[in-house]
Short mmCIF file of C-alpha atoms (C1' of nucleotides) in Angstrom, two decimals:
data_model
loop_
_atom_site.label_atom_id
_atom_site.label_comp_id
_atom_site.label_asym_id
_atom_site.label_seq_id
_atom_site.Cartn_x
_atom_site.Cartn_y
_atom_site.Cartn_z
CA MET A 974 1.03 -16.41 -30.22
CA ILE A 975 2.40 -19.53 -27.40
CA LYS A 976 0.44 -21.95 -26.32
CA TYR A 977 -0.73 -21.64 -23.17
CA GLN A 978 -1.53 -17.79 -24.49
CA GLN A 979 -3.61 -19.25 -27.07
CA ILE A 980 -5.20 -22.04 -24.53
CA ALA A 981 -6.26 -19.25 -22.23
CA ALA A 982 -7.31 -17.14 -25.18
CA GLU A 983 -10.07 -19.84 -26.46
CA ILE A 984 -10.66 -20.78 -22.63
CA GLU A 985 -11.75 -17.32 -21.99
CA LYS A 986 -13.33 -17.30 -25.56
CA TYR A 987 -15.71 -20.57 -24.09
CA ILE A 988 -16.65 -18.29 -21.06
CA GLU A 989 -17.70 -15.52 -23.11
CA GLU A 990 -19.81 -17.07 -26.10
CA ASN A 991 -21.36 -19.62 -23.10
CA ALA A 992 -22.23 -16.18 -20.65
CA LEU A 993 -20.81 -18.29 -17.48
CA GLN A 994 -21.28 -16.64 -14.67
CA GLN A 995 -19.21 -16.81 -11.81
CA GLY A 996 -18.95 -19.86 -10.17
CA ASP A 997 -19.59 -21.74 -13.04
CA LYS A 998 -17.68 -25.01 -13.58
CA LEU A 999 -15.05 -25.14 -16.33
CA PRO A 1000 -13.63 -28.92 -17.34
CA VAL A 1001 -11.21 -30.66 -15.29
CA LEU A 1002 -7.77 -30.27 -15.82
CA GLU A 1003 -7.45 -34.07 -17.91
CA ALA A 1004 -9.88 -33.29 -20.34
CA LEU A 1005 -8.67 -29.45 -20.77
CA MET A 1006 -5.28 -31.40 -21.44
CA ALA A 1007 -7.52 -33.85 -23.85
CA HIS A 1008 -8.91 -30.99 -25.58
CA PHE A 1009 -5.98 -29.38 -26.74
CA ASN A 1010 -3.62 -32.25 -26.59
CA VAL A 1011 -1.18 -30.22 -24.34
CA SER A 1012 0.32 -31.60 -20.71
CA LYS A 1013 -0.91 -30.59 -17.30
CA SER A 1014 2.09 -28.21 -16.88
CA THR A 1015 0.73 -26.33 -19.94
CA ILE A 1016 -2.87 -26.08 -18.95
CA THR A 1017 -1.79 -24.98 -15.80
CA LYS A 1018 -0.20 -22.26 -17.12
CA ALA A 1019 -2.48 -21.09 -19.15
CA LEU A 1020 -5.28 -21.21 -15.93
CA ASP A 1021 -2.32 -19.51 -13.89
CA LEU A 1022 -2.86 -16.49 -16.59
CA LEU A 1023 -6.16 -16.73 -16.16
CA GLU A 1024 -6.09 -16.64 -12.48
CA LYS A 1025 -4.15 -13.51 -12.71
CA LYS A 1026 -6.05 -11.89 -15.19
CA GLY A 1027 -8.64 -12.19 -12.54
CA ALA A 1028 -10.86 -14.68 -14.95
CA VAL A 1029 -10.83 -18.03 -13.17
CA PHE A 1030 -9.83 -19.19 -9.81
CA GLN A 1031 -8.80 -22.45 -8.87
CA VAL A 1032 -9.48 -25.02 -5.56
CA ARG A 1033 -7.89 -27.75 -4.92
CA GLY A 1034 -9.64 -31.04 -4.76
CA SER A 1035 -12.58 -28.89 -6.43
CA GLY A 1036 -12.35 -27.64 -9.59
CA ILE A 1037 -11.73 -24.15 -12.03
CA PHE A 1038 -14.66 -21.60 -11.17
CA VAL A 1039 -15.20 -18.71 -13.60
CA ARG A 1040 -14.28 -15.30 -11.70
CA LYS A 1041 -16.66 -12.12 -13.12
CA GLN A 1042 -16.74 -8.81 -10.23
CA LYS A 1043 -20.13 -7.80 -10.42
CA ARG A 1044 -20.47 -4.39 -10.91
CA LYS A 1045 -20.61 -2.70 -14.86
CA GLY A 1046 -19.14 0.47 -16.04
CA TYR A 1047 -15.93 0.55 -14.23
CA MET A 1048 -12.54 1.04 -15.89
CA ASP A 1049 -10.07 -1.80 -15.33
CA LEU A 1050 -7.19 -0.20 -13.39
CA LEU A 1051 -4.52 -2.86 -14.44
CA SER A 1052 -5.68 -3.42 -18.14
CA ASN A 1053 -2.91 -0.80 -18.49
CA GLN A 1054 -1.25 0.03 -21.47
CA GLY A 1055 -3.94 2.91 -22.74
CA PHE A 1056 -5.77 3.79 -20.06
CA LYS A 1057 -9.57 3.60 -20.86
CA LYS A 1058 -10.24 -0.32 -22.10
CA GLU A 1059 -13.04 -0.30 -24.09
CA LEU A 1060 -16.49 -0.39 -21.95
CA LYS A 1061 -19.32 -1.60 -23.70
CA GLY A 1062 -21.02 1.47 -26.27
CA VAL A 1063 -18.69 3.89 -24.20
CA GLN A 1064 -17.78 6.52 -27.20
CA ILE A 1065 -14.11 7.62 -25.76
CA THR A 1066 -12.82 10.78 -27.74
CA LEU A 1067 -10.03 13.09 -27.30
CA LYS A 1068 -9.00 16.49 -27.74
CA VAL A 1069 -5.34 17.73 -27.75
CA ILE A 1070 -4.54 20.76 -26.01
CA GLU A 1071 -0.63 20.58 -26.53
CA LEU A 1072 1.93 18.76 -27.84
CA GLU A 1073 5.49 20.30 -27.65
CA VAL A 1074 9.43 18.49 -26.98
CA LYS A 1075 10.38 20.58 -23.94
CA LYS A 1076 12.61 19.86 -21.14
CA PRO A 1077 10.68 17.67 -17.66
CA THR A 1078 10.01 19.36 -14.71
CA LYS A 1079 11.92 17.57 -11.57
CA GLU A 1080 9.33 15.40 -10.30
CA ALA A 1081 9.09 13.97 -14.87
CA ALA A 1082 13.13 13.85 -15.01
CA HIS A 1083 13.29 11.84 -11.69
CA SER A 1084 9.95 9.50 -12.84
CA LEU A 1085 11.66 8.27 -15.94
CA ASN A 1086 15.36 8.36 -15.14
CA ILE A 1087 16.22 11.07 -16.55
CA GLY A 1088 18.43 14.57 -16.65
CA LEU A 1089 16.45 18.48 -16.26
CA ASP A 1090 18.33 18.47 -19.57
CA ASP A 1091 16.82 15.58 -21.56
CA ASP A 1092 13.78 16.43 -24.34
CA VAL A 1093 10.46 14.85 -23.48
CA TYR A 1094 7.61 15.05 -25.60
CA TYR A 1095 4.80 16.88 -23.38
CA VAL A 1096 1.36 15.99 -24.12
CA LYS A 1097 -1.56 17.17 -22.92
CA ARG A 1098 -5.05 16.18 -23.91
CA VAL A 1099 -8.59 15.39 -22.68
CA ARG A 1100 -10.78 12.75 -22.74
CA TYR A 1101 -14.42 12.82 -23.37
CA MET A 1102 -16.73 9.61 -22.19
CA ASN A 1103 -20.68 9.56 -24.57
CA GLY A 1104 -19.02 13.88 -25.34
CA GLN A 1105 -18.94 14.23 -21.54
CA THR A 1106 -15.50 15.27 -19.45
CA LEU A 1107 -14.05 12.54 -18.76
CA CYS A 1108 -10.14 13.08 -17.57
CA LEU A 1109 -7.30 15.62 -18.36
CA GLU A 1110 -3.97 14.13 -19.18
CA GLU A 1111 -0.87 15.09 -19.43
CA SER A 1112 2.50 12.92 -20.11
CA TYR A 1113 6.00 13.12 -20.43
CA TYR A 1114 7.83 10.92 -22.63
CA ASN A 1115 11.11 10.25 -23.12
CA LYS A 1116 12.03 11.52 -26.03
CA SER A 1117 15.04 8.87 -26.60
CA VAL A 1118 12.39 6.45 -26.71
CA VAL A 1119 9.41 7.94 -28.24
CA THR A 1120 11.65 9.59 -30.85
CA TYR A 1121 8.62 11.13 -32.73
CA LEU A 1122 4.96 12.26 -32.03
CA ASN A 1123 2.73 14.22 -33.88
CA LYS A 1124 -0.34 15.52 -33.66
CA GLU A 1125 -1.94 12.96 -35.66
CA ILE A 1126 -0.61 10.65 -33.80
CA VAL A 1127 -1.32 11.97 -30.80
CA SER A 1128 -4.86 12.30 -31.34
CA LYS A 1129 -5.68 8.47 -31.80
CA SER A 1130 -3.98 5.83 -29.25
CA ILE A 1131 0.22 7.09 -28.22
CA PHE A 1132 0.29 3.43 -26.87
CA GLU A 1133 -0.61 1.73 -30.03
CA TYR A 1134 1.63 3.58 -32.41
CA ILE A 1135 4.31 3.47 -29.64
CA GLN A 1136 4.18 -0.44 -29.99
CA LYS A 1137 3.42 -0.93 -33.82
CA GLY A 1138 5.19 2.12 -35.05
CA LEU A 1139 7.99 2.12 -33.54
CA GLY A 1140 8.51 -1.40 -32.30
CA VAL A 1141 9.11 -0.38 -28.42
CA LYS A 1142 7.63 -3.02 -26.20
CA ILE A 1143 5.61 -2.15 -22.73
CA GLY A 1144 6.64 -4.17 -19.82
CA PHE A 1145 5.33 -2.90 -16.52
CA SER A 1146 3.74 0.15 -14.86
CA ASP A 1147 3.91 1.74 -11.31
CA VAL A 1148 0.54 3.28 -10.71
CA TYR A 1149 -0.22 6.22 -7.65
CA LEU A 1150 -3.40 6.95 -6.65
CA TYR A 1151 -4.99 9.76 -4.92
CA ALA A 1152 -8.24 12.39 -4.13
CA GLY A 1153 -7.80 15.58 -4.25
CA LYS A 1154 -9.36 19.45 -5.10
CA LEU A 1155 -8.88 20.18 -8.29
CA LYS A 1156 -6.70 23.42 -9.26
CA GLN A 1157 -8.56 25.96 -11.24
CA GLU A 1158 -6.57 25.05 -14.32
CA GLU A 1159 -7.35 21.85 -14.40
CA ALA A 1160 -11.49 22.30 -13.24
CA LYS A 1161 -11.79 24.30 -16.50
CA HIS A 1162 -10.59 21.66 -18.94
CA LEU A 1163 -12.74 19.34 -17.01
CA CYS A 1164 -15.61 22.00 -16.77
CA LEU A 1165 -15.63 21.11 -12.97
CA ASP A 1166 -16.05 23.98 -10.26
CA SER A 1167 -12.48 24.81 -8.75
CA GLU A 1168 -11.99 22.75 -5.52
CA ALA A 1169 -14.29 19.43 -6.64
CA PRO A 1170 -13.59 16.35 -6.00
CA ALA A 1171 -10.67 14.72 -8.11
CA PHE A 1172 -9.49 10.99 -8.33
CA TYR A 1173 -6.12 11.38 -9.52
CA VAL A 1174 -4.19 8.66 -11.36
CA GLU A 1175 -0.12 8.75 -11.80
CA THR A 1176 1.57 6.25 -13.95
CA ILE A 1177 5.19 5.63 -14.27
CA PHE A 1178 5.29 2.93 -17.68
CA HIS A 1179 8.91 0.95 -18.16
CA LEU A 1180 9.82 -1.17 -21.22
CA THR A 1181 10.32 -4.61 -20.59
CA ASN A 1182 13.64 -3.98 -19.53
CA GLY A 1183 13.11 -1.94 -16.84
CA GLN A 1184 13.49 1.40 -18.33
CA PRO A 1185 11.13 4.41 -17.59
CA PHE A 1186 10.11 5.51 -20.64
CA ASP A 1187 6.21 7.92 -19.69
CA PHE A 1188 4.71 9.24 -17.02
CA SER A 1189 1.53 10.70 -17.13
CA LYS A 1190 -0.78 11.89 -14.47
CA VAL A 1191 -4.45 11.96 -15.08
CA ALA A 1192 -7.53 13.56 -13.00
CA TYR A 1193 -10.54 12.32 -13.64
CA HIS A 1194 -13.55 13.59 -13.55
CA TYR A 1195 -15.03 12.11 -9.85
CA GLU A 1196 -18.54 12.02 -11.63
CA GLN A 1197 -17.38 9.68 -13.84
CA SER A 1198 -14.46 7.75 -12.73
CA GLN A 1199 -14.62 4.11 -11.18
CA PHE A 1200 -12.31 1.74 -11.15
CA PHE A 1201 -11.40 -1.61 -10.16
CA VAL A 1202 -8.79 -3.90 -9.58
CA GLN A 1203 -9.27 -7.62 -8.68
CA THR A 1204 -6.92 -9.44 -6.55
CA ASN A 1205 -5.21 -12.49 -5.60
CA SER A 1206 -3.77 -13.54 -2.40
CA TYR A 1207 0.10 -13.83 -3.04
CA PHE A 1208 0.08 -16.12 -0.36
CA SER A 1209 -3.30 -17.95 -0.26
CA LYS A 1210 -2.08 -21.69 -1.52
CA SER A 1211 -0.03 -21.97 1.47
CA MET B 1061 5.51 -23.44 3.72
CA ILE B 1062 6.45 -24.84 0.37
CA LYS B 1063 9.64 -24.89 -1.70
CA TYR B 1064 9.11 -22.13 -4.42
CA GLN B 1065 7.34 -19.89 -1.91
CA GLN B 1066 10.13 -20.39 0.59
CA ILE B 1067 12.88 -19.41 -2.01
CA ALA B 1068 10.73 -16.36 -3.13
CA ALA B 1069 10.88 -15.22 0.57
CA GLU B 1070 14.96 -15.99 0.78
CA ILE B 1071 15.11 -14.17 -2.26
CA GLU B 1072 13.11 -11.00 -0.91
CA LYS B 1073 14.91 -10.88 2.05
CA TYR B 1074 18.32 -11.01 -0.04
CA ILE B 1075 17.44 -7.92 -1.91
CA GLU B 1076 16.11 -6.30 1.14
CA GLU B 1077 19.51 -7.00 3.56
CA ASN B 1078 21.76 -5.98 0.76
CA ALA B 1079 19.53 -3.20 0.22
CA LEU B 1080 19.59 -3.99 -3.56
CA GLN B 1081 17.99 -0.82 -5.84
CA GLN B 1082 15.74 -0.84 -8.98
CA GLY B 1083 18.21 -2.39 -11.62
CA ASP B 1084 19.91 -4.47 -9.80
CA LYS B 1085 21.05 -7.82 -10.97
CA LEU B 1086 20.42 -10.88 -9.46
CA PRO B 1087 21.84 -14.35 -10.10
CA VAL B 1088 21.44 -15.60 -12.71
CA LEU B 1089 19.23 -18.80 -13.19
CA GLU B 1090 21.69 -21.07 -13.52
CA ALA B 1091 22.89 -19.75 -10.04
CA LEU B 1092 19.81 -19.90 -8.14
CA MET B 1093 18.84 -23.69 -9.16
CA ALA B 1094 22.74 -24.84 -7.93
CA HIS B 1095 21.96 -22.48 -4.46
CA PHE B 1096 19.37 -24.33 -3.94
CA ASN B 1097 19.39 -26.68 -5.48
CA VAL B 1098 15.81 -27.43 -7.30
CA SER B 1099 14.70 -27.66 -10.42
CA LYS B 1100 14.72 -25.64 -13.29
CA SER B 1101 10.85 -25.04 -13.08
CA THR B 1102 10.89 -24.69 -9.35
CA ILE B 1103 13.29 -21.29 -8.97
CA THR B 1104 11.19 -20.02 -12.10
CA LYS B 1105 7.57 -20.36 -10.28
CA ALA B 1106 9.08 -18.66 -7.18
CA LEU B 1107 10.40 -16.03 -9.48
CA ASP B 1108 7.38 -15.73 -10.84
CA LEU B 1109 5.56 -15.11 -7.46
CA LEU B 1110 8.36 -12.34 -6.89
CA GLU B 1111 7.45 -10.78 -10.03
CA LYS B 1112 3.41 -11.33 -9.19
CA LYS B 1113 3.96 -8.72 -6.47
CA GLY B 1114 5.89 -6.82 -8.00
CA ALA B 1115 9.24 -7.37 -6.28
CA VAL B 1116 11.42 -8.86 -9.51
CA PHE B 1117 11.25 -8.45 -13.44
CA GLN B 1118 12.93 -10.63 -15.40
CA VAL B 1119 14.41 -9.89 -19.26
CA ARG B 1120 14.63 -13.13 -21.18
CA GLY B 1121 18.68 -12.80 -22.68
CA SER B 1122 19.30 -10.41 -20.14
CA GLY B 1123 18.83 -11.37 -16.91
CA ILE B 1124 16.63 -10.82 -13.77
CA PHE B 1125 16.20 -7.66 -12.08
CA VAL B 1126 14.89 -5.78 -8.70
CA ARG B 1127 12.40 -3.54 -8.92
CA LYS B 1128 10.77 -1.41 -6.52
CA GLN B 1129 8.62 1.67 -6.72
CA LYS B 1130 9.87 4.68 -6.04
CA ARG B 1131 7.46 6.39 -4.10
CA LYS B 1132 7.43 6.29 0.02
CA GLY B 1133 4.56 6.51 2.00
CA TYR B 1134 2.34 5.24 -0.16
CA MET B 1135 -0.13 2.37 0.68
CA ASP B 1136 -0.12 -1.01 -1.61
CA LEU B 1137 -3.93 -1.50 -2.81
CA LEU B 1138 -3.29 -5.35 -3.31
CA SER B 1139 -1.26 -6.04 0.05
CA ASN B 1140 -4.98 -6.77 1.32
CA GLN B 1141 -6.07 -9.34 3.83
CA GLY B 1142 -6.31 -6.26 6.52
CA PHE B 1143 -6.46 -3.24 4.58
CA LYS B 1144 -3.75 -1.58 6.26
CA LYS B 1145 0.01 -2.90 5.77
CA GLU B 1146 2.34 -1.15 8.51
CA LEU B 1147 4.52 1.21 7.02
CA LYS B 1148 7.50 2.15 8.41
CA GLY B 1149 7.31 3.77 11.62
CA VAL B 1150 3.90 4.49 10.78
CA GLN B 1151 1.21 4.20 14.36
CA ILE B 1152 -2.22 3.03 12.96
CA THR B 1153 -4.92 2.97 15.57
CA LEU B 1154 -8.48 2.03 15.81
CA LYS B 1155 -11.37 3.13 17.04
CA VAL B 1156 -14.97 0.91 17.09
CA ILE B 1157 -17.85 3.36 16.46
CA GLU B 1158 -20.66 0.14 16.17
CA LEU B 1159 -20.28 -3.73 16.45
CA GLU B 1160 -23.78 -5.67 15.92
CA VAL B 1161 -25.34 -8.19 14.18
CA LYS B 1162 -28.04 -7.34 11.55
CA LYS B 1163 -30.07 -7.47 8.37
CA PRO B 1164 -27.62 -6.34 5.32
CA THR B 1165 -28.54 -3.18 2.88
CA LYS B 1166 -29.59 -4.65 -0.43
CA GLU B 1167 -26.18 -3.41 -1.47
CA ALA B 1168 -24.40 -5.34 1.45
CA ALA B 1169 -26.79 -8.66 0.38
CA HIS B 1170 -26.10 -8.42 -3.55
CA SER B 1171 -22.00 -7.96 -2.50
CA LEU B 1172 -22.45 -11.25 -0.23
CA ASN B 1173 -24.98 -13.22 -2.23
CA ILE B 1174 -27.40 -13.58 1.08
CA GLY B 1175 -30.97 -12.60 1.63
CA LEU B 1176 -32.19 -9.40 3.00
CA ASP B 1177 -33.05 -11.85 5.53
CA ASP B 1178 -29.83 -13.35 6.53
CA ASP B 1179 -27.67 -12.31 9.38
CA VAL B 1180 -24.47 -10.22 9.31
CA TYR B 1181 -21.91 -8.54 11.40
CA TYR B 1182 -22.22 -4.80 10.75
CA VAL B 1183 -18.83 -3.52 12.03
CA LYS B 1184 -17.58 0.42 11.50
CA ARG B 1185 -14.48 2.24 13.10
CA VAL B 1186 -12.37 4.52 12.29
CA ARG B 1187 -8.29 4.29 11.83
CA TYR B 1188 -6.06 7.03 12.61
CA MET B 1189 -2.70 7.06 11.29
CA ASN B 1190 -0.27 8.85 13.76
CA GLY B 1191 -3.12 10.22 15.56
CA GLN B 1192 -4.73 12.03 12.58
CA THR B 1193 -8.39 10.69 10.91
CA LEU B 1194 -7.08 8.08 8.36
CA CYS B 1195 -10.27 6.84 7.46
CA LEU B 1196 -14.04 5.55 8.15
CA GLU B 1197 -14.64 1.92 7.47
CA GLU B 1198 -18.51 0.22 7.15
CA SER B 1199 -18.10 -3.81 7.02
CA TYR B 1200 -20.42 -6.32 6.52
CA TYR B 1201 -19.80 -9.42 7.34
CA ASN B 1202 -21.52 -13.17 6.51
CA LYS B 1203 -22.40 -13.88 9.83
CA SER B 1204 -22.80 -18.09 8.82
CA VAL B 1205 -18.94 -17.55 7.76
CA VAL B 1206 -17.99 -15.27 10.18
CA THR B 1207 -19.56 -16.65 13.07
CA TYR B 1208 -18.69 -14.29 15.94
CA LEU B 1209 -17.38 -11.33 16.24
CA ASN B 1210 -17.17 -8.95 19.92
CA LYS B 1211 -15.75 -5.69 20.16
CA GLU B 1212 -11.96 -7.07 21.77
CA ILE B 1213 -11.34 -9.03 18.19
CA VAL B 1214 -12.84 -5.89 16.80
CA SER B 1215 -10.78 -3.73 17.65
CA LYS B 1216 -7.40 -5.80 16.50
CA SER B 1217 -7.45 -7.12 13.07
CA ILE B 1218 -10.43 -8.65 12.15
CA PHE B 1219 -8.59 -10.36 9.54
CA GLU B 1220 -6.02 -11.78 11.63
CA TYR B 1221 -8.61 -12.95 13.72
CA ILE B 1222 -10.78 -14.57 10.95
CA GLN B 1223 -7.45 -17.04 9.70
CA LYS B 1224 -6.07 -18.01 12.82
CA GLY B 1225 -9.04 -18.10 14.99
CA LEU B 1226 -12.40 -19.20 13.10
CA GLY B 1227 -9.62 -20.94 10.59
CA VAL B 1228 -11.20 -19.08 7.56
CA LYS B 1229 -9.25 -19.18 4.21
CA ILE B 1230 -9.08 -16.01 2.29
CA GLY B 1231 -9.01 -16.08 -1.17
CA PHE B 1232 -9.45 -13.21 -3.87
CA SER B 1233 -11.09 -10.19 -3.64
CA ASP B 1234 -12.66 -7.77 -5.82
CA VAL B 1235 -11.84 -3.66 -5.12
CA TYR B 1236 -13.41 -0.99 -6.44
CA LEU B 1237 -12.46 2.46 -6.33
CA TYR B 1238 -13.91 6.44 -7.25
CA ALA B 1239 -13.85 9.96 -5.72
CA GLY B 1240 -16.16 11.70 -4.29
CA LYS B 1241 -17.73 14.16 -2.16
CA LEU B 1242 -18.04 13.67 1.72
CA LYS B 1243 -21.75 12.98 3.53
CA GLN B 1244 -21.82 14.80 6.46
CA GLU B 1245 -22.11 11.77 8.55
CA GLU B 1246 -18.38 10.66 7.17
CA ALA B 1247 -16.94 14.04 7.27
CA LYS B 1248 -17.94 14.18 10.73
CA HIS B 1249 -16.23 11.19 11.90
CA LEU B 1250 -12.89 12.03 9.64
CA CYS B 1251 -12.64 15.82 11.38
CA LEU B 1252 -13.48 17.38 7.88
CA ASP B 1253 -15.83 19.28 6.44
CA SER B 1254 -18.59 17.86 4.62
CA GLU B 1255 -18.16 18.23 0.85
CA ALA B 1256 -14.45 17.82 1.21
CA PRO B 1257 -13.30 15.08 -1.03
CA ALA B 1258 -12.81 11.47 -0.19
CA PHE B 1259 -11.18 8.22 -1.89
CA TYR B 1260 -13.74 5.53 -1.50
CA VAL B 1261 -12.83 2.06 -2.03
CA GLU B 1262 -14.93 -0.50 -1.48
CA THR B 1263 -14.27 -4.23 -1.46
CA ILE B 1264 -15.66 -7.71 -1.46
CA PHE B 1265 -13.82 -10.71 0.21
CA HIS B 1266 -13.92 -14.18 -0.85
CA LEU B 1267 -12.73 -17.30 0.71
CA THR B 1268 -11.18 -19.54 -1.19
CA ASN B 1269 -13.89 -21.79 -3.07
CA GLY B 1270 -15.34 -18.35 -4.18
CA GLN B 1271 -18.07 -17.10 -1.71
CA PRO B 1272 -18.09 -13.82 -0.94
CA PHE B 1273 -18.03 -13.18 3.05
CA ASP B 1274 -16.48 -9.69 3.81
CA PHE B 1275 -18.29 -6.48 2.29
CA SER B 1276 -16.72 -3.67 2.95
CA LYS B 1277 -16.87 0.36 2.22
CA VAL B 1278 -13.70 2.88 3.26
CA ALA B 1279 -13.25 6.19 3.41
CA TYR B 1280 -10.41 7.85 2.93
CA HIS B 1281 -8.91 11.46 4.11
CA TYR B 1282 -8.04 12.60 1.13
CA GLU B 1283 -4.89 14.31 2.49
CA GLN B 1284 -4.04 10.83 4.35
CA SER B 1285 -4.36 8.51 1.48
CA GLN B 1286 -2.00 7.80 -0.99
CA PHE B 1287 -2.03 4.62 -2.61
CA PHE B 1288 -0.17 2.60 -5.31
CA VAL B 1289 -0.55 -0.73 -7.18
CA GLN B 1290 2.62 -2.61 -9.51
CA THR B 1291 0.88 -3.82 -12.63
CA ASN B 1292 2.80 -6.49 -15.22
CA SER B 1293 1.54 -6.60 -18.57
CA TYR B 1294 -0.55 -9.73 -18.90
CA PHE B 1295 0.59 -10.51 -22.87
CA SER B 1296 4.36 -8.66 -22.60
CA LYS B 1297 6.13 -11.95 -23.23
CA SER B 1298 4.19 -12.89 -26.65
"C1'" DC C 98 -11.81 -42.33 -0.21
"C1'" DA C 99 -12.97 -41.04 -4.79
"C1'" DG C 100 -11.73 -36.65 -7.63
"C1'" DT C 101 -9.34 -33.03 -8.48
"C1'" DG C 102 -5.79 -29.79 -8.34
"C1'" DG C 103 -1.22 -28.44 -6.95
"C1'" DT C 104 4.30 -29.45 -6.63
"C1'" DC C 105 8.21 -31.13 -8.06
"C1'" DT C 106 11.56 -32.95 -11.11
"C1'" DA C 107 15.18 -33.63 -15.36
"C1'" DG C 108 15.71 -32.86 -19.83
"C1'" DA C 109 15.15 -31.08 -24.51
"C1'" DC C 110 14.39 -27.06 -27.30
"C1'" DC C 111 13.18 -22.23 -28.15
"C1'" DA C 112 13.88 -16.92 -28.20
"C1'" DC C 113 16.00 -13.29 -26.61
"C1'" DT C 114 19.73 -10.05 -25.29
"C1'" DA C 115 23.85 -8.13 -26.03
"C1'" DT C 116 28.36 -7.93 -27.48
"C1'" DT D 1373 26.73 -15.74 -31.14
"C1'" DA D 1374 27.28 -16.82 -26.61
"C1'" DG D 1375 24.54 -15.97 -22.54
"C1'" DT D 1376 20.34 -15.99 -20.19
"C1'" DG D 1377 15.62 -16.92 -19.71
"C1'" DG D 1378 10.93 -19.30 -21.68
"C1'" DT D 1379 7.88 -23.35 -22.92
"C1'" DC D 1380 6.76 -27.82 -23.02
"C1'" DT D 1381 6.29 -32.50 -22.19
"C1'" DA D 1382 5.84 -36.70 -18.95
"C1'" DG D 1383 5.66 -38.68 -15.33
"C1'" DA D 1384 5.72 -39.17 -9.64
"C1'" DC D 1385 3.68 -37.70 -6.21
"C1'" DC D 1386 1.51 -34.65 -2.67
"C1'" DA D 1387 -2.72 -32.12 -0.37
"C1'" DC D 1388 -6.87 -30.83 -0.21
"C1'" DT D 1389 -12.63 -30.64 -0.86
"C1'" DG D 1390 -17.30 -33.13 -0.77
"C1'" DG D 1391 -19.93 -36.54 -0.39
#
DNA sequence: CAGTGGTCTAGACCACTAT
DNA sequence: TAGTGGTCTAGACCACTGG
């Protein structure tokens, strides 16, 4: 891991270990430069990363402060690469409903930038949170990128396998969100009535080189789904 | 506007005017440095800003490429500061239902970091998109920050007034998302049945110095609400 | 006005991609 | 291995906050 990421990680650890709260002040830049023995830009880069992640905010002329969202039990929409980030003390389990190589739907083909005749891995799974149904997920993986999947892999974290097992490097993703009424088939898997509200999340995952490789559509149980995002103003420093 | 923001804006304009598509290559760093006559880090800073905004992605060893999400008609969750970003050809109008100074609810007080006896401006509005009901919004503004509001201001963009009229500088915000069933009162305003699905967005807006000044809760008509977010991997460059 | 963060430079060197 | 982006430095100077 490179310097500025290392420093960012250490600052985060420092915040965690000292249980700092929103608004608590961190040491000034000069102190951080001295402590880590690096130049100003490196510290700045580390802090920019933390700011992007929503861990701190910087105020010119004043200082560097800890940022923490107020609510517990919400899933971070942006800590992607795998969908569920461990919430403390929450047990996530998986049931695989379907796994097969097939031709993509029109929507999937379009999202993945492939032809209707190209192969995809289709995976359908239900996720449980502490035994409760949490969501139903359908994913389409471009088979020319994700060359192999089996039932065992798919029972665990697909993304971990893709990255570590296949050496695929994940870049960015486009996320689409909306609410709607559950379809009968979905309702069955989520143990809800048809027509019940659902929180839908569709995501197109891309490699670092921009190629889309995974299109997934997730219907969340409306009573279990709470998300948060931390935003920064793009032009706040102007 | 400072240099790197100016450059970012020009590059964005260039992408727009030449109608570049996802994956199209931009000039290499050296060319950009020469063209804008600035140092490498300044160009890099501009590109990092654009990357954060989801307008480009950079690939080491390869180049700088345009990034564009595929779907039209979705609202960007993160282009905040005012909620509705103009979607092309879409007319957004407003109806003010309530505007008064009062004491905050417990939830609002907690979100705004104030006491139950402090004053807030409470604003309740319905938004229409092309005449269709879009959402019902309730906002609580810390009165010691947003010192004055009236019916006329509230009929237009409150955020524009806050920034330009009051000189308040907006920093970051925490956004909470979930789906649920509409309450009767909400359903009435949205012209939907009670129990219909709703997409809820609650946001705590902060000043640049970290002080929360606006807590707002918005219920979106589920047939009109489609959002997107573009994410970047925090550690993709490692 | 002292303290603190932000911008910008010029240049050395590193790491990844594509051919 | 040539081409291209990423990291890091040392230092000058700028801009905002808060007493």
